Short mmCIF file of C-alpha atoms in Angstrom, two decimals:
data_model
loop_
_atom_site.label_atom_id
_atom_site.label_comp_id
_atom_site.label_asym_id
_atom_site.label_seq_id
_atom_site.Cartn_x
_atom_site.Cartn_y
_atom_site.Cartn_z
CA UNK F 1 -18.16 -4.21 29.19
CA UNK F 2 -14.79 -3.51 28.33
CA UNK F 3 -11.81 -6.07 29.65
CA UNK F 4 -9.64 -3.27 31.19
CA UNK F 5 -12.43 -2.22 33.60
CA UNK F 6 -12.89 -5.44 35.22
CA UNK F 7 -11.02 -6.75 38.12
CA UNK F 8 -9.42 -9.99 38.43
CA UNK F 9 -11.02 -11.50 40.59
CA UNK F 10 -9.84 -15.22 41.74
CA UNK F 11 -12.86 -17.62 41.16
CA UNK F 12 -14.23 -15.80 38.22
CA UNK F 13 -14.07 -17.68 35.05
CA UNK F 14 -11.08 -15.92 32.82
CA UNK F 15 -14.02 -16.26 29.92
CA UNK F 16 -15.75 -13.39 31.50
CA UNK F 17 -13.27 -11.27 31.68
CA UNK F 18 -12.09 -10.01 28.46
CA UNK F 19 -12.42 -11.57 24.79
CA UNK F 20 -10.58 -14.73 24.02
CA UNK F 21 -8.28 -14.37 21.42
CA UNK F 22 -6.65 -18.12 19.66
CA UNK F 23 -3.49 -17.07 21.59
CA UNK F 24 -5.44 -17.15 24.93
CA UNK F 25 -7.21 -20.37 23.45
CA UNK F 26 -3.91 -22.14 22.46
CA UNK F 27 -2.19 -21.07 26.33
CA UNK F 28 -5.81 -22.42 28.22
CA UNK F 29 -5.37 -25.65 26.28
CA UNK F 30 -1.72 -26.33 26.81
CA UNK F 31 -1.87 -25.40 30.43
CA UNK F 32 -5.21 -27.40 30.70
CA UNK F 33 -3.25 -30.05 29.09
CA UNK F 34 -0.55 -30.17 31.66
CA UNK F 35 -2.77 -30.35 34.23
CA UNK F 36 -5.06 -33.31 32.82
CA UNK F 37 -1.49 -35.05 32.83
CA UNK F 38 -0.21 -34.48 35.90
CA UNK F 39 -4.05 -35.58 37.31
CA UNK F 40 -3.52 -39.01 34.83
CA UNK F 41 0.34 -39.16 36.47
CA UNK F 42 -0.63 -39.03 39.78
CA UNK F 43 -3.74 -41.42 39.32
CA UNK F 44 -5.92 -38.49 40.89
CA UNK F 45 -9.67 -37.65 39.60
CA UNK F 46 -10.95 -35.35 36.65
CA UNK F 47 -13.95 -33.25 37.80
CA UNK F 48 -16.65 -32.05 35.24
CA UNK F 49 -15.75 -28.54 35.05
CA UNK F 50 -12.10 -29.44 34.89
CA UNK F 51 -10.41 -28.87 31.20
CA UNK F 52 -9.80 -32.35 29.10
CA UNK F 53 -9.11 -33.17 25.93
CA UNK F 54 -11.86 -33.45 23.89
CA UNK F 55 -11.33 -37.37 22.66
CA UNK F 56 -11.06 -37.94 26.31
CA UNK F 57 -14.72 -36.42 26.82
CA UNK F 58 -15.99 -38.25 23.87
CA UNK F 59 -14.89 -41.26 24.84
CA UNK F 60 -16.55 -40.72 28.24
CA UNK F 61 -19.62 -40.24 27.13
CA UNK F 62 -19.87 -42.67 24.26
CA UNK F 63 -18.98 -44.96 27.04
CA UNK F 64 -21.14 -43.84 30.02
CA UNK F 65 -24.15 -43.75 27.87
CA UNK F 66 -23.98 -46.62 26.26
CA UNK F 67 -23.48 -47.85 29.62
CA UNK F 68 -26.95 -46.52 31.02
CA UNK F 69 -28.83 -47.41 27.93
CA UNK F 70 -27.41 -51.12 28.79
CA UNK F 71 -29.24 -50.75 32.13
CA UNK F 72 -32.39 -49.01 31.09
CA UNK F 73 -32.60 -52.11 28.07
CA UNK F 74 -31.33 -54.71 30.39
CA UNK F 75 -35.07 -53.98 32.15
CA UNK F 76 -36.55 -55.94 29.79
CA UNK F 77 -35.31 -59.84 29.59
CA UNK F 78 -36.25 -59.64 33.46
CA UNK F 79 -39.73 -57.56 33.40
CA UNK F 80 -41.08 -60.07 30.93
CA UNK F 81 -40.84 -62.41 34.14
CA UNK F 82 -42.50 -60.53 36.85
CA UNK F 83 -45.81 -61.42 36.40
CA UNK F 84 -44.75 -65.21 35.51
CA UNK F 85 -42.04 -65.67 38.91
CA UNK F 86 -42.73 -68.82 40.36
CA UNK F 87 -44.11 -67.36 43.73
CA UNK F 88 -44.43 -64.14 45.47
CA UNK F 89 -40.95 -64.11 47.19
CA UNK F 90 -39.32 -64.49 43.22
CA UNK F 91 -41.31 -61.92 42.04
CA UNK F 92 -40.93 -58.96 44.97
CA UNK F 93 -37.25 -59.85 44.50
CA UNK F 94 -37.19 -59.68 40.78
CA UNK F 95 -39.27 -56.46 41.05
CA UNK F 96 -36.29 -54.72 43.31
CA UNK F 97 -33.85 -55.91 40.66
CA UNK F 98 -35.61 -54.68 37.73
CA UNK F 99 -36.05 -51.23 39.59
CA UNK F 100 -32.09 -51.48 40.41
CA UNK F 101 -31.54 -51.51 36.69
CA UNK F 102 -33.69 -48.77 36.25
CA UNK F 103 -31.58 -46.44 38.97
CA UNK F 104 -28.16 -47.64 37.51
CA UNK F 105 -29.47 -46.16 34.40
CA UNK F 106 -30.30 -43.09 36.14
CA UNK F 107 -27.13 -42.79 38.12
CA UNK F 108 -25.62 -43.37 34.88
CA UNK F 109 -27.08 -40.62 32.60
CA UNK F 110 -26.68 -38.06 35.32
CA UNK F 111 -23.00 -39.05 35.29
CA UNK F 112 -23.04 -38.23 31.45
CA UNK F 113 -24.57 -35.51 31.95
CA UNK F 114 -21.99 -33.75 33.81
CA UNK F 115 -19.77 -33.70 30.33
CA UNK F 116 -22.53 -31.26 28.65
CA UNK F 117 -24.87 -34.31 26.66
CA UNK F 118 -28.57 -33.40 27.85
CA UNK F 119 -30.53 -36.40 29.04
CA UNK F 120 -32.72 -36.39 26.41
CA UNK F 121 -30.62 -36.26 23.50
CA UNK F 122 -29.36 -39.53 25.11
CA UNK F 123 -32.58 -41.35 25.39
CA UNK F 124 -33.63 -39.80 21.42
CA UNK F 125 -30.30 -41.47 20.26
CA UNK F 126 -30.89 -44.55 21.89
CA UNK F 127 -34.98 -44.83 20.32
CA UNK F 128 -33.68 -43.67 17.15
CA UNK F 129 -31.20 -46.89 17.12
CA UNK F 130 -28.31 -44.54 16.81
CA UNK F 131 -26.96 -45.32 20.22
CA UNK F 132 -25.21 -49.15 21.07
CA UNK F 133 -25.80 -51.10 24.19
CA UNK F 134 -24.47 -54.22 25.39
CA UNK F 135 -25.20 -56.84 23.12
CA UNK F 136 -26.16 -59.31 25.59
CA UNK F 137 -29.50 -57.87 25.82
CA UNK F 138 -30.43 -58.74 22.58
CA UNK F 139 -30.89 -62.50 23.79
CA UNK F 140 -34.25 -63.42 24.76
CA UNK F 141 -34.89 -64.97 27.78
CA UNK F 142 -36.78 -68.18 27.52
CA UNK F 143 -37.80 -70.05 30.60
CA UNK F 144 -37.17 -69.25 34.43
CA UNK F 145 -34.46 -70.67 34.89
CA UNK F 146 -32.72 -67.54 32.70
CA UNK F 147 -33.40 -65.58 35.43
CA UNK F 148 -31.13 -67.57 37.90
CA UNK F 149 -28.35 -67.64 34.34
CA UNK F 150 -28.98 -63.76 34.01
CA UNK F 151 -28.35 -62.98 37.22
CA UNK F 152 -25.38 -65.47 38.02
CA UNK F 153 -23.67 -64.79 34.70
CA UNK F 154 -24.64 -61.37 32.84
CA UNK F 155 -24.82 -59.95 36.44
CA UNK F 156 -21.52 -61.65 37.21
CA UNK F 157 -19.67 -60.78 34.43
CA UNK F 158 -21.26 -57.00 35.26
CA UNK F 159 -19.50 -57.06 38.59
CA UNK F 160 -15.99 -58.19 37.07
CA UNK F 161 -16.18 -55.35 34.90
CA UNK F 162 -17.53 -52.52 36.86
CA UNK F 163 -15.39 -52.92 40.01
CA UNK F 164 -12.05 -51.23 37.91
CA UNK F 165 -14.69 -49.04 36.51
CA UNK F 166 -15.35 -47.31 40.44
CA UNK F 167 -11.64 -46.51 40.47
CA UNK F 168 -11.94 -44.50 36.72
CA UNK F 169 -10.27 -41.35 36.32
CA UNK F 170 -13.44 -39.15 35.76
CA UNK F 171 -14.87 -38.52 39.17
CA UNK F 172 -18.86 -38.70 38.20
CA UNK F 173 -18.40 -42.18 36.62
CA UNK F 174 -16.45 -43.59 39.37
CA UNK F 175 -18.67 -42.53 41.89
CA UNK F 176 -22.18 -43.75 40.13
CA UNK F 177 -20.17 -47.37 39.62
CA UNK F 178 -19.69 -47.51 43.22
CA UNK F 179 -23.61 -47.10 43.86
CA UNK F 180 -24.13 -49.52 41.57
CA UNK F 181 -21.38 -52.21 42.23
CA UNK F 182 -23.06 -52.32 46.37
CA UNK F 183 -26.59 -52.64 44.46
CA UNK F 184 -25.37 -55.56 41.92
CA UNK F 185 -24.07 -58.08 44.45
CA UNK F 186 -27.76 -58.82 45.33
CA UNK F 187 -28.54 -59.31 41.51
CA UNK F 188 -25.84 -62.01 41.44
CA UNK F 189 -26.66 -63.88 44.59
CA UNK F 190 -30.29 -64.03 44.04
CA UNK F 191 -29.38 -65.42 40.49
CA UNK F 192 -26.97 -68.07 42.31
CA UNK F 193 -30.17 -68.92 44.61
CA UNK F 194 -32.75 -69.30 41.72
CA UNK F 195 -29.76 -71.40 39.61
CA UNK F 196 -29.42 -73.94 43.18
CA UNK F 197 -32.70 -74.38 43.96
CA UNK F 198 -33.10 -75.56 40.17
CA UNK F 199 -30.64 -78.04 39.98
CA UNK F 200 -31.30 -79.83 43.25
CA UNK F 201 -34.93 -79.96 42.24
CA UNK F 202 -36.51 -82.30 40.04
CA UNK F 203 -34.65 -83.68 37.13
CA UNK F 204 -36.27 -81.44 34.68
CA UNK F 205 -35.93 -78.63 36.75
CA UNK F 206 -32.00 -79.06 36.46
CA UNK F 207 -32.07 -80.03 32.67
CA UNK F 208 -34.04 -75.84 32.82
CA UNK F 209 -31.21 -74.96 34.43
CA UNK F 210 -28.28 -76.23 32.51
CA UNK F 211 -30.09 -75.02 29.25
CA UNK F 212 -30.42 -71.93 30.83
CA UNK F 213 -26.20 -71.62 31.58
CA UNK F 214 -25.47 -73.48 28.21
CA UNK F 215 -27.44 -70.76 26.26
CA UNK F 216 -25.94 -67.95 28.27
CA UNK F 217 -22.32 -69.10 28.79
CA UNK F 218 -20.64 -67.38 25.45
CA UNK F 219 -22.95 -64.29 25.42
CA UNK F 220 -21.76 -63.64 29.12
CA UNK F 221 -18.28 -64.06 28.16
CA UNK F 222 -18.72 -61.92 25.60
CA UNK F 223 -19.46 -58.68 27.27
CA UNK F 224 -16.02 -58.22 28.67
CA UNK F 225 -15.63 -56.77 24.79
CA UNK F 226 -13.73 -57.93 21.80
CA UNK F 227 -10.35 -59.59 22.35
CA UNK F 228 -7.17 -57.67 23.16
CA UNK F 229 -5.84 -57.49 19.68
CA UNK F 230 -9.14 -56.88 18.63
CA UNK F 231 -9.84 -53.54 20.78
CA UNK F 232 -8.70 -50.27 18.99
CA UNK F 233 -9.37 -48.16 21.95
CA UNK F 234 -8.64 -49.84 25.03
CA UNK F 235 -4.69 -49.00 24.73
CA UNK F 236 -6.11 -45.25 25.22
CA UNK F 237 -9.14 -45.83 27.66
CA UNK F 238 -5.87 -47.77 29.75
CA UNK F 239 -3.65 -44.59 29.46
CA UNK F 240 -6.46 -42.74 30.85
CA UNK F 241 -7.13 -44.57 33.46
CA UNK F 242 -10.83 -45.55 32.72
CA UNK F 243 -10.04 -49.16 32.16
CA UNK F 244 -7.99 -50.57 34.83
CA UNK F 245 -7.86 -53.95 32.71
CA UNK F 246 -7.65 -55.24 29.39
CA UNK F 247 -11.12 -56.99 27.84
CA UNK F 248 -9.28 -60.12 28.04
CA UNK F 249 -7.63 -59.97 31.32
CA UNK F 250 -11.13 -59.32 32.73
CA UNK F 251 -12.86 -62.55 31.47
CA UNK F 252 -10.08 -64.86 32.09
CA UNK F 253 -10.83 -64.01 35.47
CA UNK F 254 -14.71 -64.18 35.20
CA UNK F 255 -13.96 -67.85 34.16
CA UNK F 256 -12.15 -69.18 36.46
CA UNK F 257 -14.80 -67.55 39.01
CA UNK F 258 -17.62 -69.29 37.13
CA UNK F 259 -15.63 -72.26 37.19
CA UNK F 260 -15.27 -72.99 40.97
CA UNK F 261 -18.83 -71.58 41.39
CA UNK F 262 -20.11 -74.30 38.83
CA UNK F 263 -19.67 -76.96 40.87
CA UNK F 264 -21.89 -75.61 43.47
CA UNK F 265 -24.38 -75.73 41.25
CA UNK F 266 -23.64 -79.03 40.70
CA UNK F 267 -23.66 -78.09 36.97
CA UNK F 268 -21.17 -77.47 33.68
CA UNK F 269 -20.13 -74.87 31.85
CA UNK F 270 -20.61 -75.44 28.12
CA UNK F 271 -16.89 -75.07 27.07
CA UNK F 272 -14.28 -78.15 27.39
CA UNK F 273 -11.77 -76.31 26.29
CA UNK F 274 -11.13 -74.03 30.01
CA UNK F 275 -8.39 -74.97 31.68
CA UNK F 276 -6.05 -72.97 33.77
CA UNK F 277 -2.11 -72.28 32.35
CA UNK F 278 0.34 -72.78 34.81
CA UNK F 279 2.87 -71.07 32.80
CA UNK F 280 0.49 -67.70 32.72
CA UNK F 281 -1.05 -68.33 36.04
CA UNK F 282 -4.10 -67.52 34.13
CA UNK F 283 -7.73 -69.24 33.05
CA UNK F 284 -7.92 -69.92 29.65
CA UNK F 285 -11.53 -70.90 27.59
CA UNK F 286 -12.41 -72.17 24.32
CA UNK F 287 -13.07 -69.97 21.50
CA UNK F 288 -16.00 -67.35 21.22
CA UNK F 289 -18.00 -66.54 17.78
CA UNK F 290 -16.65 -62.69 17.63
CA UNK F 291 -18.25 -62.66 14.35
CA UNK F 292 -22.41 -63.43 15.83
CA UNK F 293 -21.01 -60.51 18.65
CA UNK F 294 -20.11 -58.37 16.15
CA UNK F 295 -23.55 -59.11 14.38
CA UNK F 296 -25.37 -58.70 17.64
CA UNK F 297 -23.81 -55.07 18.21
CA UNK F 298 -24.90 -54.32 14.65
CA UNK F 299 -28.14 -54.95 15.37
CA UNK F 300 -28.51 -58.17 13.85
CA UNK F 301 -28.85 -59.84 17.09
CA UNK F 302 -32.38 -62.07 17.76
CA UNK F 303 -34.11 -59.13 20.06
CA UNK F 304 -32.80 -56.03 18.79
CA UNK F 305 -35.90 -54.84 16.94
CA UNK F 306 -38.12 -56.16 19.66
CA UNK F 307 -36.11 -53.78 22.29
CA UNK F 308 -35.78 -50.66 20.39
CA UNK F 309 -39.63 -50.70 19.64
CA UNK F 310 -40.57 -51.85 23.40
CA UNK F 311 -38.42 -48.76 24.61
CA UNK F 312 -39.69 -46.23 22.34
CA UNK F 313 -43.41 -47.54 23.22
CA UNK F 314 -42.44 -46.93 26.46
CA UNK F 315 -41.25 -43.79 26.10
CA UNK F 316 -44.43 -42.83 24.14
CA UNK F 317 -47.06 -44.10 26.49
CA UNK F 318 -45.14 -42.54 29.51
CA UNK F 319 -45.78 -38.73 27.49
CA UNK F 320 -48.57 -37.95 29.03
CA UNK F 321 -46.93 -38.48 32.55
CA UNK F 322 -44.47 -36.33 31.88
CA UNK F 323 -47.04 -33.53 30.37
CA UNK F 324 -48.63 -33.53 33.45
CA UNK F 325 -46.33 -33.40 35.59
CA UNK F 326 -45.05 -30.12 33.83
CA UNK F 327 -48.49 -28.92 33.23
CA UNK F 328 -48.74 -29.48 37.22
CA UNK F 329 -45.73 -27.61 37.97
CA UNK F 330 -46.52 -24.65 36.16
CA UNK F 331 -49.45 -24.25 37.54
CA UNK F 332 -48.24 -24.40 40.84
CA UNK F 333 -45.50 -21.99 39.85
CA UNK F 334 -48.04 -19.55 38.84
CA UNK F 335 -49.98 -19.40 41.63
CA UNK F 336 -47.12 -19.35 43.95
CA UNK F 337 -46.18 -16.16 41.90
CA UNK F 338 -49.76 -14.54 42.25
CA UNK F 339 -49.71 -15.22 46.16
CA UNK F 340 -46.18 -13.17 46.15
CA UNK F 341 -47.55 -10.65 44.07
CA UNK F 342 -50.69 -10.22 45.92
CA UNK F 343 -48.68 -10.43 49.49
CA UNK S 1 -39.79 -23.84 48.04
CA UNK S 2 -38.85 -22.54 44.90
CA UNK S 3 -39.15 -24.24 41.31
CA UNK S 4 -36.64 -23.26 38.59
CA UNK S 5 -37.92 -21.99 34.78
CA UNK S 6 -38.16 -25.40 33.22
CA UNK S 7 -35.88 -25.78 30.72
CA UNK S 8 -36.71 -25.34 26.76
CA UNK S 9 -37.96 -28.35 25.01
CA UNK S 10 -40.05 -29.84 27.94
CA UNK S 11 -37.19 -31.15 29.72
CA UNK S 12 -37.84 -30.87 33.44
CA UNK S 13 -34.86 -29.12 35.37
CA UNK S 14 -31.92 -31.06 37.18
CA UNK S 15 -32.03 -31.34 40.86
CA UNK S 16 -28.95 -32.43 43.06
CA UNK S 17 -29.69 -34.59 45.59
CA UNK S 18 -28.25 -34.83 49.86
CA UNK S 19 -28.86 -37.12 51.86
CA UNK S 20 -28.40 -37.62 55.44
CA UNK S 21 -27.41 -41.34 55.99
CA UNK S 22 -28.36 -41.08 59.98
CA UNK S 23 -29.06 -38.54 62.47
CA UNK S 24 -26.17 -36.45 63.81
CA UNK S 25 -24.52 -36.73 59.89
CA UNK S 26 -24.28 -34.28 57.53
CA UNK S 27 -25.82 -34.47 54.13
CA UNK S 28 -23.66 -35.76 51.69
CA UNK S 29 -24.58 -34.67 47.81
CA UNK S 30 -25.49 -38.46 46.61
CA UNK S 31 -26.36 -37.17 42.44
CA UNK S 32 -28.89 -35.80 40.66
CA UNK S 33 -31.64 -36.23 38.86
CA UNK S 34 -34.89 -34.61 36.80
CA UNK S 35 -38.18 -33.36 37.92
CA UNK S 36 -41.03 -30.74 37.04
CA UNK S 37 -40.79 -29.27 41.01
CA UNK S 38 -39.86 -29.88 44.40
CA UNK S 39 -42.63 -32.30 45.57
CA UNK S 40 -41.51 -34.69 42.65
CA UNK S 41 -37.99 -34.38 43.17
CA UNK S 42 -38.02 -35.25 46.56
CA UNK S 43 -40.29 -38.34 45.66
CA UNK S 44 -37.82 -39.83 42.82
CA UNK S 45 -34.86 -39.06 45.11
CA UNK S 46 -36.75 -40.89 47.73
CA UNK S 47 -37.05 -43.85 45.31
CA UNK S 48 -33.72 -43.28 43.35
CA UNK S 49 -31.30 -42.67 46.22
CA UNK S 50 -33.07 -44.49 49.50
CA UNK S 51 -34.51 -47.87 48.72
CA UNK S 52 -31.97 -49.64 50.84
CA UNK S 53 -32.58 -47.23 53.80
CA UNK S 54 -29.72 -45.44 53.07
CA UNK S 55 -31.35 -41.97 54.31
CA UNK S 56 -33.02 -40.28 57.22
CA UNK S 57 -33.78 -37.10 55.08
CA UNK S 58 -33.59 -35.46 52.07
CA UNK S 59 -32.68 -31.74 50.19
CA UNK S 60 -33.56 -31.30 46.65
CA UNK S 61 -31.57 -28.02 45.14
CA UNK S 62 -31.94 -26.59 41.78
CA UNK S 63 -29.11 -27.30 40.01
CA UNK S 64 -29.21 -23.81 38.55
CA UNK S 65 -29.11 -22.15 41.88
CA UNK S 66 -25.57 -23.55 43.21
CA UNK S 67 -22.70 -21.39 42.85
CA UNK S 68 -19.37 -23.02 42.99
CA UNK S 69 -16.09 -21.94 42.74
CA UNK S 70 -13.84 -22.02 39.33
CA UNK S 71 -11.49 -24.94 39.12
CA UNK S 72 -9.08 -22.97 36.65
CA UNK S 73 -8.20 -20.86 39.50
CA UNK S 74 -8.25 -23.04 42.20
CA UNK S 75 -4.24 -22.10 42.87
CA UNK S 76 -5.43 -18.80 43.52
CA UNK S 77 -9.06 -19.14 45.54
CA UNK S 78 -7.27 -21.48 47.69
CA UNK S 79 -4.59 -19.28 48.11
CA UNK S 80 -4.73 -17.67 51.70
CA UNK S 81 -4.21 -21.20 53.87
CA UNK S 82 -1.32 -22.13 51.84
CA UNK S 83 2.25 -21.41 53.89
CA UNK S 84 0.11 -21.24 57.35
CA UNK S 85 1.37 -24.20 58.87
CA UNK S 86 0.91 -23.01 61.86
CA UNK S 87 -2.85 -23.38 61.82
CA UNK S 88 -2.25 -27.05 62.13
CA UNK S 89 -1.78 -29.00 65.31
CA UNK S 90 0.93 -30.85 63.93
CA UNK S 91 3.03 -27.62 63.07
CA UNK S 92 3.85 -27.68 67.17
CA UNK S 93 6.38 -30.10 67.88
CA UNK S 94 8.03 -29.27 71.15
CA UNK S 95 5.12 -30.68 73.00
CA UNK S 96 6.03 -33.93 71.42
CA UNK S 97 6.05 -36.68 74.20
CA UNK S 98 4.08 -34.28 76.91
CA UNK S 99 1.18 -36.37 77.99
CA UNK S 100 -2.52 -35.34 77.37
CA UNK S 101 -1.55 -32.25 74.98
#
């Protein structure tokens, strides 16, 4: 159809209206532009179908799928202790929390979604090992008491760095973080409970526990990301108002949490070194082996392989599910059509 | 109710999801999610969207079949209420101070 026939008419995409020619291109993008800024300037909310720059998208979705993948691989340290929980309460409770990591993942991937990544490009990355998670998972989880550690700690340390995420400047993420952030305060309690009941049981029971926290302490700490001077793109995830915090702001604050929430436990945190600076006003802890993270995320990290090839076994014996399921649907689809046809 | 085309490749269509948090509320869109049909959709929303009781009822809608309005021109399809200040209570102010008005 030719452009000059067409009407303007408000609400129709300009797209559809007549060619685009680079200077059209070049005027969408600057005026997009200024509008993506003033959104950033006022601290307002970027929609899906809104324009953004294109590093801005990217980073979005490197960092909302990796995000989801965490959740869909942080299934597994806790489904390998379902069928061993201690009693029947543990294990319904452990069940609702593994099935809470599944919907985060869910929420999570429909959030990516919305910037134009199908879902199953996503989930082929992540088999094909070209996609990173949080390198936490890649610890294994050795005796019960890692469930009470997981969920106190990794779940913990979750929290602290998810609650900035439900104020993040792109509307879809912010919004699936806020589902999530009412869901995880249950993981974290019911940690807390499994960690108590531990140490004011028998004296092996609390030895389980404090190898539990010992072996989980740095990784935990470690998920808040590299140090400060060590994080390329947090300066520009900051200036667009995804991170509210820096990496290191974060899990000074985790710390001194953990801290006063040790001594409920009635046990220690592995690291002498925390104390808190009364110059900075801030919690300070003992130094972290960046270099075994940095291995970990590189997929060097004790469970990586083990993950990777439980997911994609998954994923392979859950085919014929989803066959059905579409060979169910069509069928229904056709006969649906046959009644109309017939009627 | 209607099933879309699934989409190329096997990948069952996207659905968006309301839910009614209580009876005499709207439903609020809550996300989205896959499934082959209706039937299904409403099942995994149940289980995706719901397990805290957080719904008295469901919709499923093919994310295909929404139509929704262009945010590049939202200056101009918004247009019409803008300078009509008068369609707001607050525009009166001489009533100020009279009781029960």
């Amino acid at each position: 159809m030719a452009a000059q026939t067409l009407q303007s008419v408000p609400g129709e995409p300009t797209s559809a209206r007549h060619e685009q020619s680079l200077e059209d291109v070049a005027r969408r993008d600057a005026e997009g532009q200024a509008y993506f800024d003033k959104v950033m300037a006022e601290d307002s909310r970027i929609e899906p179908r809104d324009w953004m720059p294109p590093a801005y998208r990217k980073t979005l979705l490197r960092q909302i799928s990796q995000h989801a993948h965490s959740e869909i691989i942080g299934m597994q340290p806790e489904a390998n202790w379902i069928s061993r929980a201690p009693s029947l309460k543990r294990k319904a409770i452990l069940m609702a929390k593994v099935q809470d990591e599944a919907g985060h993942g869910l929420y999570l991937y429909s959030a990516a979604e919305t910037l134009g990544q199908p879902r199953d490009q996503m989930m082929q990355d992540l088999m094909d090992g070209k996609a990173k998670y949080s390198s936490i998972f890649n610890y294994p989880a050795r005796t019960w008491a890692d469930m009470g550690a997981i969920g106190w700690m990794v779940d913990g340390a979750a929290i602290a760095n998810q609650v900035p995420l439900c104020r993040a400047s792109f509307g879809p993420y912010g919004r699936a973080m806020v589902r999530v952030c009412k869901e995880e305060s249950f993981h974290q309690r019911q940690g807390f409970e499994i960690l108590l009941e531990l140490s004011h049981g028998t004296p092996e029971q609390k030895q389980m526990a404090q190898d539990a926290v010992n072996r989980w302490y740095a990784p935990a700490l470690m998920m808040f990301g590299p140090p400060d001077d060590d994080s390329p793109n947090s300066k520009q995830s900051m200036a667009w108002n995804i991170k509210r915090f820096s990496n290191d702001e974060l899990r000074n604050r985790f710390v001194g949490m953990m801290m006063e929430q040790v001594k409920v436990l009635d046990l220690t945190l592995p690291d002498k070194d925390i104390r808190f600076n009364e110059e900075t006003k801030k919690w300070e802890h003992g130094p972290l082996d960046w270099d075994e993270f940095h291995e970990v995320l590189a997929g060097r990290g004790p469970c990586n392989a083990q993950r990777l090839e439980r997911r994609r076994e998954a994923h392979h014996n859950g085919a014929w599910v989803r066959e059905a399921a579409a060979a169910y649907a069509a069928k229904q689809a056709k006969k649906q059509a046959e009644k109309e046809t017939a009627a | 109710m209607t099933t879309p085309e699934p989409h190329a490749g096997n990948v069952w269509p996207i659905w968006e999801v309301f839910v009614r948090s209580s009876r005499g509320l709207s439903h609020v869109h809550a996300g989205s999610l896959h499934a082959p049909d209706a039937a299904m959709a409403l099942r995994n929303a149940r289980d995706l969207y719901t397990r805290r009781n957080e719904g008295v009822s469901i919709w499923v809608v093919p994310a295909d079949a929404i139509a929704s309005s262009d945010p590049d021109s939202k200056g101009a399809f918004f247009e019409s209420p803008q300078g009509k200040d008068y369609r707001h209570a607050t525009y009166y102010t001489k009533s100020e101070g009279v009781k029960h008005l």
